[in-house]
Coordinates of C-alpha atoms in Angstrom, one line a residue:
M82 CA 254.7 126.9 58.3
P83 CA 251.2 125.5 57.6
D84 CA 250.6 122.7 55.2
F85 CA 247.4 122.6 53.1
Y86 CA 246.7 119.4 51.1
G87 CA 250.4 118.5 51.2
T88 CA 251.6 122.0 50.1
P89 CA 253.6 124.0 52.5
V90 CA 252.7 127.7 52.6
A91 CA 255.2 130.3 53.5
S92 CA 252.8 132.6 55.4
R93 CA 250.0 132.1 57.9
M94 CA 248.1 135.1 56.4
M95 CA 245.8 135.0 53.3
L96 CA 244.3 138.1 51.8
G97 CA 241.2 138.7 49.7
T98 CA 241.4 141.0 46.7
A99 CA 238.0 142.8 46.8
Q100 CA 237.1 146.4 47.9
Y101 CA 240.5 148.0 47.6
P102 CA 240.5 151.6 46.6
S103 CA 242.9 151.0 43.8
P104 CA 245.1 148.2 42.2
A105 CA 248.2 150.0 43.6
T106 CA 246.8 149.9 47.1
L107 CA 246.0 146.2 46.7
E108 CA 249.5 145.5 45.6
A109 CA 251.1 147.5 48.4
A110 CA 248.9 145.7 51.0
F111 CA 250.1 142.3 49.7
R112 CA 253.7 143.3 49.7
R113 CA 253.6 144.6 53.2
S114 CA 251.6 141.6 54.6
G115 CA 253.8 138.9 53.1
A116 CA 250.6 137.0 52.4
G117 CA 251.2 133.9 50.3
I118 CA 247.7 133.2 49.1
A119 CA 245.2 135.5 47.4
T120 CA 241.6 134.7 47.2
V121 CA 239.7 135.9 44.1
S122 CA 236.0 135.8 43.3
V123 CA 235.2 134.0 40.1
R124 CA 232.0 136.0 39.8
R125 CA 233.8 139.3 39.8
E126 CA 237.0 138.5 38.0
A127 CA 237.9 136.4 35.0
A128 CA 241.2 135.4 33.5
A129 CA 240.3 137.1 30.2
G130 CA 238.3 140.1 29.1
E131 CA 237.6 142.8 31.7
G132 CA 239.3 140.9 34.4
A133 CA 242.6 140.5 32.5
P134 CA 244.4 143.5 34.1
F135 CA 243.4 142.3 37.6
W136 CA 244.6 138.8 36.9
A137 CA 247.9 140.1 35.6
L138 CA 248.3 142.1 38.8
V139 CA 247.7 139.1 41.0
R140 CA 250.1 136.9 39.0
D141 CA 252.8 139.6 39.4
L142 CA 252.4 139.3 43.2
G143 CA 253.9 135.9 43.1
V144 CA 251.3 134.5 45.4
R145 CA 249.2 131.4 45.1
V146 CA 245.7 132.0 43.8
M147 CA 242.7 130.4 45.5
P148 CA 239.4 131.1 43.7
N149 CA 236.2 131.2 45.7
T150 CA 232.6 130.7 45.1
A151 CA 231.4 133.9 46.8
G152 CA 227.9 134.8 45.9
C153 CA 226.7 131.2 45.4
H154 CA 223.5 130.3 47.3
T155 CA 223.1 126.7 46.2
A156 CA 225.3 123.6 45.9
R157 CA 224.7 123.6 42.1
E158 CA 225.8 127.2 41.7
A159 CA 228.9 126.6 43.8
V160 CA 229.9 123.4 41.9
T161 CA 229.5 125.1 38.5
T162 CA 231.5 128.1 39.7
A163 CA 234.3 125.9 41.0
R164 CA 234.5 124.1 37.7
M165 CA 234.8 127.4 35.9
A166 CA 237.5 128.5 38.3
R167 CA 239.5 125.5 37.6
E168 CA 239.4 126.3 33.9
L169 CA 240.1 130.0 34.3
F170 CA 242.8 129.9 37.0
G171 CA 244.4 126.5 36.4
T172 CA 244.1 125.3 40.0
D173 CA 242.2 122.7 41.9
W174 CA 242.2 124.7 45.1
I175 CA 238.8 126.2 45.8
K176 CA 237.4 128.2 48.7
L177 CA 233.9 126.8 48.9
E178 CA 231.1 129.2 49.9
V179 CA 227.4 128.2 49.9
I180 CA 225.5 131.0 51.5
G181 CA 222.3 130.2 53.3
H182 CA 221.3 133.4 54.9
A183 CA 221.2 136.7 53.0
D184 CA 221.8 139.0 56.1
T185 CA 224.4 137.1 58.0
L186 CA 225.9 135.4 55.0
Q187 CA 226.0 132.3 57.2
P188 CA 226.8 129.1 55.3
D189 CA 224.1 126.7 54.3
P190 CA 225.3 123.5 56.0
W191 CA 223.4 121.1 53.7
G192 CA 224.4 122.8 50.5
L193 CA 228.0 123.1 51.8
V194 CA 228.3 119.4 52.4
E195 CA 226.6 118.5 49.2
A196 CA 228.9 120.7 47.1
A197 CA 232.0 119.6 49.1
T198 CA 231.2 115.9 48.4
I199 CA 230.9 116.5 44.7
L200 CA 234.0 118.7 44.4
C201 CA 236.2 116.4 46.5
A202 CA 235.1 113.5 44.4
E203 CA 236.2 115.5 41.3
G204 CA 239.7 116.0 42.7
F205 CA 239.3 119.6 44.0
R206 CA 241.2 120.7 47.1
V207 CA 238.3 122.2 49.0
F208 CA 238.6 124.9 51.6
P209 CA 235.0 125.1 53.0
Y210 CA 233.9 128.4 54.6
T211 CA 231.9 127.1 57.6
T212 CA 230.8 127.9 61.1
E213 CA 232.3 126.6 64.3
D214 CA 229.6 123.8 64.4
L215 CA 231.3 120.5 65.3
V216 CA 228.8 118.3 63.5
L217 CA 229.1 120.2 60.3
A218 CA 232.9 120.1 60.5
A219 CA 232.7 116.3 60.9
R220 CA 230.5 116.0 57.8
L221 CA 232.8 118.2 55.7
L222 CA 235.8 116.0 56.7
D223 CA 233.8 112.9 55.9
A224 CA 233.1 114.5 52.5
G225 CA 236.8 114.6 51.8
C226 CA 237.8 118.1 52.9
E227 CA 241.2 118.2 54.6
V228 CA 241.1 121.9 55.6
L229 CA 238.4 123.8 57.4
M230 CA 237.7 127.6 57.3
P231 CA 235.6 128.4 60.3
W232 CA 234.3 132.0 60.6
G233 CA 235.3 134.3 63.4
A234 CA 232.1 136.2 63.0
P235 CA 229.7 137.1 60.1
I236 CA 231.5 138.3 57.0
G237 CA 232.4 142.0 57.0
T238 CA 231.4 142.7 60.6
G239 CA 234.8 143.1 62.2
M240 CA 233.5 141.7 65.4
G241 CA 236.4 139.4 66.0
L242 CA 235.9 135.9 67.5
A243 CA 232.2 136.0 68.4
N244 CA 232.1 132.5 69.8
P245 CA 235.6 131.7 71.3
Y246 CA 234.1 128.7 73.2
G247 CA 232.9 127.1 70.0
L248 CA 236.1 127.8 68.2
R249 CA 238.2 126.3 71.0
A250 CA 236.0 123.3 71.0
L251 CA 236.4 122.9 67.3
R252 CA 240.2 123.3 67.5
A253 CA 240.3 120.7 70.3
Q254 CA 238.0 118.2 68.6
F255 CA 240.1 118.1 65.4
P256 CA 243.6 118.9 66.5
D257 CA 245.3 117.6 63.3
V258 CA 243.1 119.3 60.8
P259 CA 244.5 122.5 59.3
M260 CA 242.1 125.4 60.1
V261 CA 242.0 128.9 58.8
I262 CA 239.9 131.6 60.6
D263 CA 237.9 133.3 57.8
A264 CA 235.6 136.3 58.1
G265 CA 234.7 138.6 60.9
L266 CA 238.1 139.8 62.0
G267 CA 238.4 143.5 62.3
R268 CA 241.6 144.3 64.3
P269 CA 245.1 142.9 64.5
S270 CA 244.3 141.8 68.1
H271 CA 241.6 139.5 66.8
A272 CA 244.2 137.8 64.6
A273 CA 246.5 137.4 67.5
E274 CA 243.8 135.8 69.6
A275 CA 243.0 133.3 66.8
M276 CA 246.6 132.3 66.5
E277 CA 247.0 132.0 70.2
M278 CA 244.1 129.5 70.2
G279 CA 246.1 127.3 67.8
F280 CA 244.5 128.0 64.4
D281 CA 246.9 127.7 61.5
A282 CA 246.2 130.8 59.5
I283 CA 243.8 133.6 58.9
L284 CA 242.0 135.0 55.8
L285 CA 241.3 138.7 55.7
N286 CA 239.7 141.1 53.2
T287 CA 237.4 143.9 54.5
A288 CA 239.5 144.7 57.6
V289 CA 242.5 145.5 55.4
A290 CA 240.8 146.8 52.2
R291 CA 238.5 149.2 54.1
A292 CA 241.2 150.5 56.5
D293 CA 242.2 154.1 56.2
D294 CA 245.7 152.9 55.2
P295 CA 245.3 149.3 53.9
P296 CA 249.1 148.6 53.4
A297 CA 249.8 149.7 57.0
M298 CA 246.9 147.6 58.3
A299 CA 248.1 144.6 56.3
E300 CA 251.5 144.9 58.0
A301 CA 249.9 145.3 61.4
F302 CA 247.9 142.1 60.9
A303 CA 251.0 140.2 59.7
S304 CA 252.8 141.2 62.9
A305 CA 249.8 140.1 65.0
V306 CA 249.7 136.8 63.3
K307 CA 253.4 136.2 64.0
A308 CA 253.0 137.3 67.7
G309 CA 249.9 135.1 68.2
R310 CA 251.5 132.0 66.7
L311 CA 254.7 132.5 68.7
G312 CA 252.6 132.8 71.8
Y313 CA 250.8 129.6 71.0
E314 CA 254.0 127.7 70.4
A315 CA 255.5 129.1 73.5
G316 CA 252.7 127.6 75.6
A317 CA 250.8 130.3 77.5
M318 CA 249.9 129.8 81.1
E319 CA 246.3 128.7 82.0
P320 CA 244.1 131.3 83.8
R321 CA 243.6 130.8 87.6
D322 CA 240.8 131.6 89.8
M323 CA 243.1 132.6 92.7
A324 CA 246.0 135.0 92.9
A325 CA 249.5 133.4 93.0
P326 CA 252.6 135.2 94.2
S327 CA 255.2 135.7 91.6
T328 CA 257.8 136.2 94.4
P329 CA 258.7 133.3 96.8
L330 CA 257.4 133.8 100.4
I331 CA 260.1 131.6 102.0
G332 CA 262.9 133.7 103.3
R333 CA 260.9 136.9 103.5
A334 CA 262.0 139.2 106.3
F335 CA 259.7 139.0 109.3
L336 CA 258.9 142.5 110.7
S337 CA 257.1 142.7 114.1

């Protein structure tokens, strides 16, 4: 099982809580996925007032809550939102998002490092939403982050792993850093591919919430995560340029 900031987590799958057609569907999706962590947007939900019913639903799921700073476009906004999240949800875990591009929702690398530096110094356990950029990853680790959340593709696209070369390089460069693929996954096969590459977990939202049958899709992703991880641990063969016989040639009957 993965370990984030010294805390073992029972599942390699995390789920977001936005865009579901109903609270009942959200609950069913979590039950069938077995996800152990739920991300919640501080800007959409609150632990009191209009967000109270939602918060009660999440607590009843028995999962760990990880607030996020979705919608923040500056380090200052993200830090303020993270501080509010700690007060509201009673946790120092924070998924850090600092968006730098309105269309792609690509992270702002400078703002991300700035916010991570401040939050890590304040004792937050920061899960930064980042790209597969190696230099940015190194800066985030230098800032005190112990987990990275590289994107598979831009948020909500369902494209899968858009840059597998970059993701493999990131995984290889920091083999001991827990990494969660976040954003861009659309199909269970995308999750399996990420797990086969050695990533520790995945975070989903749109691919499940917007499926025709969200609970069934959540279960499908959970199965894919297990299969992909098992394949990684089993040690898949390396691709070859040339064919190789699977049956020995020695002892084959010679027919003239």
